[in-house]
mmCIF file of C-alpha atoms in Angstrom:
data_model
loop_
_atom_site.group_PDB
_atom_site.id
_atom_site.type_symbol
_atom_site.label_atom_id
_atom_site.label_comp_id
_atom_site.label_asym_id
_atom_site.label_seq_id
_atom_site.Cartn_x
_atom_site.Cartn_y
_atom_site.Cartn_z
ATOM 1 C CA MET M 1 -17.943 3.991 10.157
ATOM 2 C CA THR M 2 -19.589 0.920 8.719
ATOM 3 C CA GLU M 3 -18.569 -0.268 5.259
ATOM 4 C CA ASP M 4 -21.914 0.919 3.870
ATOM 5 C CA GLU M 5 -21.207 4.409 5.232
ATOM 6 C CA ILE M 6 -17.714 4.372 3.733
ATOM 7 C CA ILE M 7 -19.205 3.431 0.368
ATOM 8 C CA LEU M 8 -21.812 6.194 0.635
ATOM 9 C CA THR M 9 -19.224 8.885 1.425
ATOM 10 C CA HIS M 10 -17.328 7.745 -1.667
ATOM 11 C CA ILE M 11 -20.331 7.677 -3.990
ATOM 12 C CA LEU M 12 -21.983 10.955 -2.989
ATOM 13 C CA PRO M 13 -19.181 12.207 -2.245
ATOM 14 C CA CYS M 14 -19.414 13.748 1.195
ATOM 15 C CA GLN M 15 -17.923 13.789 4.659
ATOM 16 C CA PRO M 16 -19.152 11.201 7.192
ATOM 17 C CA ILE M 17 -20.858 13.893 9.275
ATOM 18 C CA ASN M 18 -23.028 14.811 6.272
ATOM 19 C CA LEU M 19 -24.602 11.365 6.266
ATOM 20 C CA LEU M 20 -25.925 12.051 9.746
ATOM 21 C CA LEU M 21 -26.794 15.721 9.493
ATOM 22 C CA ASN M 22 -28.049 16.072 5.920
ATOM 23 C CA LYS M 23 -29.159 12.533 5.081
ATOM 24 C CA PRO M 24 -28.402 13.098 1.375
ATOM 25 C CA ALA M 25 -30.548 11.186 -1.109
ATOM 26 C CA LEU M 26 -29.025 8.968 -3.785
ATOM 27 C CA THR M 27 -29.830 9.373 -7.447
ATOM 28 C CA VAL M 28 -30.952 6.327 -9.414
ATOM 29 C CA PHE M 29 -27.419 5.922 -10.779
ATOM 30 C CA GLN M 30 -25.894 6.263 -7.305
ATOM 31 C CA LYS M 31 -28.304 3.637 -5.916
ATOM 32 C CA GLU M 32 -27.233 1.215 -8.660
ATOM 33 C CA GLN M 33 -23.591 2.001 -7.943
ATOM 34 C CA PHE M 34 -24.122 1.435 -4.219
ATOM 35 C CA GLU M 35 -25.764 -1.949 -4.775
ATOM 36 C CA ASN M 36 -23.043 -2.947 -7.238
ATOM 37 C CA TYR M 37 -20.341 -2.106 -4.692
ATOM 38 C CA ARG M 38 -22.177 -4.088 -2.023
ATOM 39 C CA ARG M 39 -22.442 -7.122 -4.319
ATOM 40 C CA ARG M 40 -18.748 -6.972 -5.116
ATOM 41 C CA ARG M 41 -17.926 -6.703 -1.427
ATOM 42 C CA ALA M 42 -20.180 -9.664 -0.595
ATOM 43 C CA ALA M 43 -18.290 -11.666 -3.233
ATOM 44 C CA GLY M 44 -15.047 -11.085 -1.330
ATOM 45 C CA GLU M 45 -13.508 -8.175 -3.227
ATOM 46 C CA PRO M 46 -11.559 -5.899 -0.862
ATOM 47 C CA LEU M 47 -13.344 -2.628 -0.184
ATOM 48 C CA GLN M 48 -10.202 -0.638 -1.041
ATOM 49 C CA TYR M 49 -10.078 -2.174 -4.511
ATOM 50 C CA ILE M 50 -13.748 -1.392 -5.051
ATOM 51 C CA LEU M 51 -13.236 2.258 -4.092
ATOM 52 C CA GLY M 52 -9.816 2.429 -5.757
ATOM 53 C CA THR M 53 -8.211 4.187 -2.799
ATOM 54 C CA CYS M 54 -6.943 3.667 0.721
ATOM 55 C CA ASN M 55 -5.587 5.849 3.487
ATOM 56 C CA PHE M 56 -2.030 5.409 4.736
ATOM 57 C CA MET M 57 -0.709 7.746 7.426
ATOM 58 C CA GLY M 58 -3.189 10.388 6.338
ATOM 59 C CA LEU M 59 -2.221 10.065 2.673
ATOM 60 C CA GLU M 60 -4.789 9.027 0.083
ATOM 61 C CA LEU M 61 -3.301 6.397 -2.206
ATOM 62 C CA ALA M 62 -4.650 4.682 -5.289
ATOM 63 C CA VAL M 63 -4.771 0.892 -5.059
ATOM 64 C CA ASN M 64 -5.869 -1.887 -7.372
ATOM 65 C CA PRO M 65 -5.459 -5.688 -7.534
ATOM 66 C CA ALA M 66 -1.844 -5.290 -8.668
ATOM 67 C CA VAL M 67 -0.774 -4.090 -5.203
ATOM 68 C CA LEU M 68 -1.119 -5.184 -1.610
ATOM 69 C CA ILE M 69 -3.443 -2.988 0.437
ATOM 70 C CA PRO M 70 -1.355 -1.098 3.051
ATOM 71 C CA ARG M 71 -1.976 -2.235 6.623
ATOM 72 C CA PRO M 72 -1.995 -0.258 9.893
ATOM 73 C CA GLU M 73 0.961 -2.387 11.017
ATOM 74 C CA THR M 74 3.002 -0.885 8.199
ATOM 75 C CA GLU M 75 2.165 2.570 9.530
ATOM 76 C CA GLN M 76 3.803 1.450 12.786
ATOM 77 C CA LEU M 77 6.870 0.391 10.804
ATOM 78 C CA VAL M 78 7.127 3.816 9.169
ATOM 79 C CA ASP M 79 6.534 5.569 12.508
ATOM 80 C CA ALA M 80 9.461 3.617 13.959
ATOM 81 C CA ALA M 81 11.677 4.518 10.995
ATOM 82 C CA LEU M 82 10.803 8.210 11.272
ATOM 83 C CA LYS M 83 12.235 8.293 14.790
ATOM 84 C CA TYR M 84 15.695 7.709 13.343
ATOM 85 C CA PHE M 85 15.546 8.662 9.681
ATOM 86 C CA LYS M 86 15.814 12.448 9.437
ATOM 87 C CA GLY M 87 17.309 12.700 5.957
ATOM 88 C CA GLY M 88 19.541 10.969 3.460
ATOM 89 C CA ARG M 89 19.009 7.954 1.229
ATOM 90 C CA ALA M 90 16.518 5.185 1.908
ATOM 91 C CA LEU M 91 15.928 1.884 0.161
ATOM 92 C CA ASP M 92 12.328 0.635 0.063
ATOM 93 C CA LEU M 93 12.149 -3.039 -0.901
ATOM 94 C CA GLY M 94 8.870 -4.297 -2.336
ATOM 95 C CA THR M 95 7.259 -0.893 -2.694
ATOM 96 C CA GLY M 96 3.824 -2.036 -3.900
ATOM 97 C CA CYS M 97 1.624 1.056 -4.191
ATOM 98 C CA GLY M 98 4.545 3.171 -2.939
ATOM 99 C CA ASN M 99 3.049 3.825 0.487
ATOM 100 C CA ILE M 100 6.272 3.532 2.508
ATOM 101 C CA ALA M 101 8.405 5.510 0.055
ATOM 102 C CA ILE M 102 5.830 8.262 -0.349
ATOM 103 C CA ALA M 103 5.315 8.602 3.401
ATOM 104 C CA LEU M 104 9.076 8.890 3.950
ATOM 105 C CA ALA M 105 9.398 11.456 1.171
ATOM 106 C CA LYS M 106 6.469 13.507 2.526
ATOM 107 C CA PHE M 107 7.543 13.467 6.156
ATOM 108 C CA VAL M 108 11.316 13.712 5.597
ATOM 109 C CA PRO M 109 11.855 16.479 3.008
ATOM 110 C CA GLN M 110 15.639 15.998 3.025
ATOM 111 C CA SER M 111 15.418 12.477 1.679
ATOM 112 C CA GLN M 112 15.899 10.543 -1.526
ATOM 113 C CA ILE M 113 14.228 7.171 -1.833
ATOM 114 C CA VAL M 114 15.026 4.200 -4.064
ATOM 115 C CA SER M 115 11.970 1.956 -4.370
ATOM 116 C CA ILE M 116 12.153 -1.527 -5.815
ATOM 117 C CA ASP M 117 9.420 -3.890 -6.881
ATOM 118 C CA ASN M 118 9.374 -6.860 -9.231
ATOM 119 C CA SER M 119 5.909 -5.998 -10.556
ATOM 120 C CA VAL M 120 5.651 -3.574 -13.465
ATOM 121 C CA GLN M 121 1.952 -3.050 -12.685
ATOM 122 C CA ALA M 122 2.676 -2.212 -9.045
ATOM 123 C CA LEU M 123 5.305 0.327 -10.078
ATOM 124 C CA GLU M 124 2.789 2.042 -12.345
ATOM 125 C CA VAL M 125 0.500 2.497 -9.341
ATOM 126 C CA ALA M 126 3.384 3.685 -7.148
ATOM 127 C CA ARG M 127 4.563 6.250 -9.704
ATOM 128 C CA ALA M 128 1.043 7.623 -10.064
ATOM 129 C CA ASN M 129 0.737 7.950 -6.286
ATOM 130 C CA ALA M 130 4.108 9.694 -6.065
ATOM 131 C CA ARG M 131 3.024 12.189 -8.734
ATOM 132 C CA TYR M 132 -0.257 12.816 -6.931
ATOM 133 C CA HIS M 133 1.598 13.691 -3.735
ATOM 134 C CA GLY M 134 4.284 15.744 -5.488
ATOM 135 C CA VAL M 135 7.278 13.619 -4.468
ATOM 136 C CA GLU M 136 8.044 11.883 -7.767
ATOM 137 C CA ASN M 137 11.303 13.830 -8.116
ATOM 138 C CA ARG M 138 12.649 12.334 -4.883
ATOM 139 C CA ILE M 139 11.733 8.698 -5.462
ATOM 140 C CA GLU M 140 13.484 6.480 -7.992
ATOM 141 C CA PHE M 141 11.329 3.487 -8.879
ATOM 142 C CA ILE M 142 13.179 0.412 -10.150
ATOM 143 C CA GLN M 143 11.769 -2.843 -11.455
ATOM 144 C CA ALA M 144 13.881 -5.609 -9.912
ATOM 145 C CA ASP M 145 13.781 -8.591 -7.580
ATOM 146 C CA MET M 146 14.071 -7.187 -4.051
ATOM 147 C CA ALA M 147 16.020 -10.206 -2.733
ATOM 148 C CA VAL M 148 18.642 -9.803 -5.452
ATOM 149 C CA SER M 149 18.783 -6.064 -4.831
ATOM 150 C CA LEU M 150 19.319 -6.523 -1.094
ATOM 151 C CA ARG M 151 22.148 -8.998 -1.656
ATOM 152 C CA GLY M 152 23.751 -6.517 -4.037
ATOM 153 C CA ALA M 153 23.388 -3.591 -1.636
ATOM 154 C CA LYS M 154 24.959 -5.560 1.205
ATOM 155 C CA ARG M 155 27.783 -6.803 -1.026
ATOM 156 C CA ARG M 156 28.660 -3.298 -2.220
ATOM 157 C CA SER M 157 28.426 -1.610 1.172
ATOM 158 C CA ASN M 158 31.576 -2.959 2.828
ATOM 159 C CA ASP M 159 33.241 0.451 2.923
ATOM 160 C CA THR M 160 30.546 2.810 1.653
ATOM 161 C CA ILE M 161 27.176 3.632 3.173
ATOM 162 C CA LEU M 162 24.811 3.392 0.235
ATOM 163 C CA PHE M 163 21.664 3.899 2.278
ATOM 164 C CA ASP M 164 20.884 5.492 5.611
ATOM 165 C CA LEU M 165 17.769 3.349 5.884
ATOM 166 C CA ILE M 166 16.651 0.039 4.409
ATOM 167 C CA ILE M 167 12.966 -0.592 4.998
ATOM 168 C CA SER M 168 10.526 -3.244 3.848
ATOM 169 C CA ASN M 169 7.275 -4.988 4.633
ATOM 170 C CA PRO M 170 8.099 -8.253 2.842
ATOM 171 C CA PRO M 171 5.899 -11.287 2.194
ATOM 172 C CA TYR M 172 5.718 -13.294 5.425
ATOM 173 C CA ILE M 173 2.787 -15.707 5.153
ATOM 174 C CA PRO M 174 3.831 -19.398 4.942
ATOM 175 C CA THR M 175 2.721 -20.827 1.621
ATOM 176 C CA ASP M 176 0.466 -23.489 3.109
ATOM 177 C CA GLN M 177 -1.416 -20.844 5.125
ATOM 178 C CA LEU M 178 -2.399 -18.693 2.142
ATOM 179 C CA ARG M 179 -5.544 -20.739 1.540
ATOM 180 C CA CYS M 180 -6.612 -20.096 5.153
ATOM 181 C CA LEU M 181 -6.545 -16.311 4.822
ATOM 182 C CA PRO M 182 -9.814 -14.345 4.759
ATOM 183 C CA ARG M 183 -11.462 -14.362 1.343
ATOM 184 C CA ASP M 184 -10.806 -10.695 0.674
ATOM 185 C CA VAL M 185 -7.093 -11.064 1.520
ATOM 186 C CA GLN M 186 -6.870 -13.982 -0.905
ATOM 187 C CA ASN M 187 -7.854 -11.505 -3.623
ATOM 188 C CA GLU M 188 -4.647 -9.552 -3.038
ATOM 189 C CA PRO M 189 -1.503 -10.418 -5.057
ATOM 190 C CA ALA M 190 0.002 -13.688 -3.821
ATOM 191 C CA ILE M 191 3.507 -12.479 -4.652
ATOM 192 C CA ALA M 192 3.129 -9.845 -1.922
ATOM 193 C CA LEU M 193 1.909 -12.385 0.654
ATOM 194 C CA ASP M 194 3.749 -15.665 0.034
ATOM 195 C CA GLY M 195 6.842 -15.854 2.229
ATOM 196 C CA GLY M 196 7.744 -19.409 1.293
ATOM 197 C CA GLU M 197 7.520 -22.619 3.271
ATOM 198 C CA ASP M 198 8.102 -21.009 6.673
ATOM 199 C CA GLY M 199 7.260 -17.405 5.762
ATOM 200 C CA LEU M 200 10.893 -16.386 6.226
ATOM 201 C CA ASN M 201 12.205 -16.478 2.658
ATOM 202 C CA PHE M 202 12.961 -12.772 2.653
ATOM 203 C CA THR M 203 13.794 -12.359 6.338
ATOM 204 C CA GLY M 204 16.685 -14.784 5.998
ATOM 205 C CA LEU M 205 18.408 -12.359 3.612
ATOM 206 C CA LEU M 206 18.673 -9.556 6.171
#
């Protein structure tokens, strides 16, 4: 679908096939809303922020400028984890909108997830998404620095397995490349993109 078609299915609301078969007409208010969304998109605002939602592994998640928009590459990360993680405790570092934690909780019923993020605003979004998908009782959201948390988990796990899975999609863009990113990506939270001078600030902790 084109972005205009995505916007129309959101505004009407309807399924994509209805745009072709029924050619629904917009009300005056809906036409104004459509043009407003198009103007915001032309100004560089990510479409997902405009609509307030995104799709991650078939799950509808709320997103706003406080969180990074989940990428298809992160779906591949979760797919890889699901091949090995069949239950137990998982640690999700830098949870953002909660997409990784919620997907694990939905697809692995015998799981408990600890999700960490340094942003209070991001955790509010993640908690709301967890409630929407009915997994809030199996995800513990904690406001903390994920680098500090990882050091602590590794230090305490000499003799005890604290987690069966540690998973993260950390910031990995070198600082001097942030200004070269597409305009819409530059509207996403820098804290979720900036990986330091070489992009490996977090990776070096693993």
